Tab-separated table of C-alpha atoms in Angstrom:
chain	number	residue	atom	x	y	z
A	73	UNK	CA	111.444	97.403	11.688
A	74	UNK	CA	115.294	97.995	11.429
A	75	UNK	CA	116.545	95.573	9.070
A	76	UNK	CA	116.013	92.698	7.867
A	77	UNK	CA	118.996	90.063	7.185
A	78	UNK	CA	119.564	87.703	4.385
A	79	UNK	CA	121.862	83.988	4.366
A	80	UNK	CA	122.982	83.705	1.463
A	81	UNK	CA	125.361	80.441	0.060
A	82	UNK	CA	126.713	82.543	-3.192
A	83	UNK	CA	128.018	85.645	-4.405
A	84	UNK	CA	125.136	85.037	-6.946
A	85	UNK	CA	122.548	85.082	-5.178
A	86	UNK	CA	123.001	87.815	-3.582
A	87	UNK	CA	123.819	89.630	-5.971
A	88	UNK	CA	119.641	88.275	-6.764
A	89	UNK	CA	118.705	90.517	-4.184
A	90	UNK	CA	121.044	94.165	-4.632
A	91	UNK	CA	119.288	97.644	-4.189
A	92	UNK	CA	116.815	95.904	-1.780
A	93	UNK	CA	116.990	96.781	1.832
A	94	UNK	CA	118.313	94.701	4.356
A	95	UNK	CA	121.701	93.237	5.119
A	96	UNK	CA	122.683	90.542	3.049
A	97	UNK	CA	125.825	88.463	4.022
A	98	UNK	CA	127.271	85.411	1.662
A	99	UNK	CA	128.822	81.922	3.560
A	100	UNK	CA	130.790	80.587	0.284
A	101	UNK	CA	128.326	77.732	1.136
A	102	UNK	CA	130.311	76.947	4.607
A	103	UNK	CA	128.528	75.866	7.547
A	104	UNK	CA	130.914	77.490	10.231
A	105	UNK	CA	130.469	81.018	8.509
A	106	UNK	CA	126.725	80.775	7.930
A	107	UNK	CA	126.802	79.718	11.441
A	108	UNK	CA	128.875	83.118	12.392
A	109	UNK	CA	127.194	85.091	10.109
A	110	UNK	CA	123.170	84.473	11.030
A	111	UNK	CA	124.050	84.620	15.069
A	112	UNK	CA	126.060	88.111	13.564
A	113	UNK	CA	122.948	88.931	12.282
A	114	UNK	CA	120.794	87.754	14.814
A	115	UNK	CA	121.601	90.891	17.214
A	116	UNK	CA	121.253	93.803	14.562
A	117	UNK	CA	117.492	92.936	13.116
A	118	UNK	CA	115.000	92.212	13.527
A	119	UNK	CA	114.013	89.239	11.195
A	120	UNK	CA	116.604	86.671	9.061
A	121	UNK	CA	115.219	85.193	6.070
A	122	UNK	CA	117.162	82.466	4.016
A	123	UNK	CA	118.033	83.123	0.722
A	124	UNK	CA	118.895	80.831	-2.497
A	125	UNK	CA	118.679	77.708	-4.368
A	126	UNK	CA	118.172	74.614	-2.977
A	127	UNK	CA	118.336	70.987	-4.241
A	128	UNK	CA	115.379	69.022	-4.564
A	129	UNK	CA	114.930	65.471	-2.749
A	130	UNK	CA	111.229	65.116	-3.320
A	131	UNK	CA	110.706	63.306	-6.318
A	132	UNK	CA	108.287	65.457	-8.364
A	133	UNK	CA	110.216	69.146	-7.676
A	134	UNK	CA	111.564	71.053	-10.350
A	135	UNK	CA	114.204	72.320	-11.157
A	136	UNK	CA	113.202	76.333	-10.724
A	137	UNK	CA	110.531	75.802	-7.940
A	138	UNK	CA	110.098	78.287	-5.942
A	139	UNK	CA	109.760	77.200	-2.230
A	140	UNK	CA	108.539	78.884	0.516
A	141	UNK	CA	108.810	76.374	3.828
A	142	UNK	CA	106.190	76.206	6.631
A	143	UNK	CA	109.548	74.556	8.287
A	144	UNK	CA	113.343	74.103	8.935
A	145	UNK	CA	114.592	70.366	9.944
A	146	UNK	CA	117.988	70.906	11.308
A	147	UNK	CA	120.646	68.140	11.564
A	148	UNK	CA	119.581	66.845	14.722
A	149	UNK	CA	115.950	66.128	13.555
A	150	UNK	CA	114.603	69.578	15.505
A	151	UNK	CA	111.816	71.280	13.313
A	152	UNK	CA	111.472	74.657	13.283
A	153	UNK	CA	108.902	76.729	12.343
A	154	UNK	CA	109.129	79.976	9.706
A	155	UNK	CA	107.050	82.613	10.938
A	156	UNK	CA	103.548	81.830	9.118
A	157	UNK	CA	102.862	85.729	8.347
A	158	UNK	CA	105.768	86.064	6.427
A	159	UNK	CA	104.977	83.417	4.482
A	160	UNK	CA	101.701	84.216	4.031
A	161	UNK	CA	102.459	87.282	2.880
A	162	UNK	CA	104.905	85.832	0.773
A	163	UNK	CA	102.516	83.491	-0.598
A	164	UNK	CA	100.662	86.207	-1.832
A	165	UNK	CA	103.287	87.268	-3.602
A	166	UNK	CA	104.176	84.011	-5.824
A	167	UNK	CA	102.498	80.109	-6.044
A	168	UNK	CA	105.674	78.560	-3.899
A	169	UNK	CA	105.637	74.312	-2.416
A	170	UNK	CA	105.464	74.987	2.124
A	171	UNK	CA	107.376	71.007	2.567
A	172	UNK	CA	109.848	70.679	4.981
A	173	UNK	CA	113.747	72.258	4.325
A	174	UNK	CA	115.907	70.073	5.674
A	175	UNK	CA	119.403	71.665	6.324
A	176	UNK	CA	123.130	70.550	5.766
A	177	UNK	CA	126.524	71.393	6.747
A	178	UNK	CA	127.853	69.034	3.874
A	179	UNK	CA	127.326	68.706	-0.026
A	180	UNK	CA	124.387	65.645	-0.716
A	181	UNK	CA	125.644	64.760	-4.208
A	182	UNK	CA	124.463	61.242	-5.029
A	183	UNK	CA	121.025	60.440	-6.082
A	184	UNK	CA	120.822	57.410	-3.458
A	185	UNK	CA	121.479	59.762	-0.076
A	186	UNK	CA	118.788	62.247	-2.147
A	187	UNK	CA	116.219	59.517	-1.831
A	188	UNK	CA	117.151	58.106	1.714
A	189	UNK	CA	117.507	61.442	3.119
A	190	UNK	CA	113.913	62.868	1.621
A	191	UNK	CA	112.586	59.255	2.449
A	192	UNK	CA	114.078	59.231	6.287
A	193	UNK	CA	113.034	63.226	6.498
A	194	UNK	CA	110.066	63.937	4.301
A	195	UNK	CA	111.426	66.938	3.579
A	196	UNK	CA	111.033	68.368	-0.071
A	197	UNK	CA	114.233	69.853	-0.466
A	198	UNK	CA	117.352	70.795	0.882
A	199	UNK	CA	120.463	73.379	1.371
A	200	UNK	CA	123.289	74.178	3.327
A	201	UNK	CA	122.219	77.934	5.033
A	202	UNK	CA	118.968	77.262	6.703
A	203	UNK	CA	119.716	75.568	9.226
A	204	UNK	CA	121.475	77.581	10.788
A	205	UNK	CA	119.401	80.683	10.074
A	206	UNK	CA	116.764	79.008	12.202
A	207	UNK	CA	118.543	77.792	14.893
A	208	UNK	CA	119.975	81.391	14.865
A	209	UNK	CA	116.490	82.677	15.331
A	210	UNK	CA	114.474	80.815	16.994
A	211	UNK	CA	117.868	81.382	20.000
A	212	UNK	CA	116.769	84.857	19.695
A	213	UNK	CA	114.067	84.860	19.234
A	214	UNK	CA	113.343	86.337	15.929
A	215	UNK	CA	110.917	85.790	12.864
A	216	UNK	CA	112.640	84.063	9.620
A	217	UNK	CA	111.562	82.975	6.392
A	218	UNK	CA	112.686	80.550	4.355
A	219	UNK	CA	113.163	81.134	-0.019
A	220	UNK	CA	114.722	79.175	-2.378
A	221	UNK	CA	114.758	77.888	-6.038
A	222	UNK	CA	115.678	74.259	-7.089
A	223	UNK	CA	118.577	73.870	-9.055
A	224	UNK	CA	118.802	70.023	-8.687
A	225	UNK	CA	116.017	67.220	-9.550
A	226	UNK	CA	116.475	64.989	-7.172
A	227	UNK	CA	117.049	61.940	-9.922
A	228	UNK	CA	120.531	63.973	-10.720
A	229	UNK	CA	123.567	63.857	-8.625
A	230	UNK	CA	125.340	66.668	-8.226
A	231	UNK	CA	128.122	66.953	-10.964
A	232	UNK	CA	132.177	66.239	-9.083
A	233	UNK	CA	132.514	70.984	-9.611
A	234	UNK	CA	129.918	71.771	-7.460
A	235	UNK	CA	132.279	70.637	-4.097
A	236	UNK	CA	135.113	73.604	-5.808
A	237	UNK	CA	132.741	75.886	-7.421
A	238	UNK	CA	132.381	78.449	-4.775
A	239	UNK	CA	135.333	80.630	-2.516
A	240	UNK	CA	135.046	81.489	0.373
A	241	UNK	CA	133.761	84.109	-0.548
A	242	UNK	CA	130.780	82.599	-1.607
A	243	UNK	CA	132.307	83.508	-6.122
A	244	UNK	CA	132.736	80.780	-8.694
A	245	UNK	CA	135.771	79.593	-8.868
A	246	UNK	CA	136.150	79.537	-12.673
A	247	UNK	CA	139.904	78.625	-12.942
A	248	UNK	CA	137.926	75.378	-10.620
A	249	UNK	CA	135.119	74.903	-12.627
């Protein structure tokens, strides 16, 4: 295989993969950039990975839990399956949840919104890049997988600082934080 393309939201997530093979890009938690980078990578690699953090929607998910979703739900409601063989291989390496992951182009901050999204979609968690990776992979016929860790439980609102924490390059904006 030529290489794997990995899309993350932040530089900190990307650093977790330093030294591993593959092409790693960071969206800076910007949907437009995540879309462009996913589409660009899809033309250059033989498979895609969405890697990083996700917010819990299911009330039983806890911080630090690993997610290997079987499908990604895009904002229009379509469901795109992740690659079963890749997911099966990864589950031999670590115990993980496989429930659906919901994609969002915007940060979801409130407990009320998280609860409503869980009820409406059945998704166990949410992030801002995986649906764009899924769409790019689906459009080009590439295999893809999602590897995410839960950062915030469903019953915890995100602090206001989450809206300004990253710059366009995915670096933490220390002065803003």
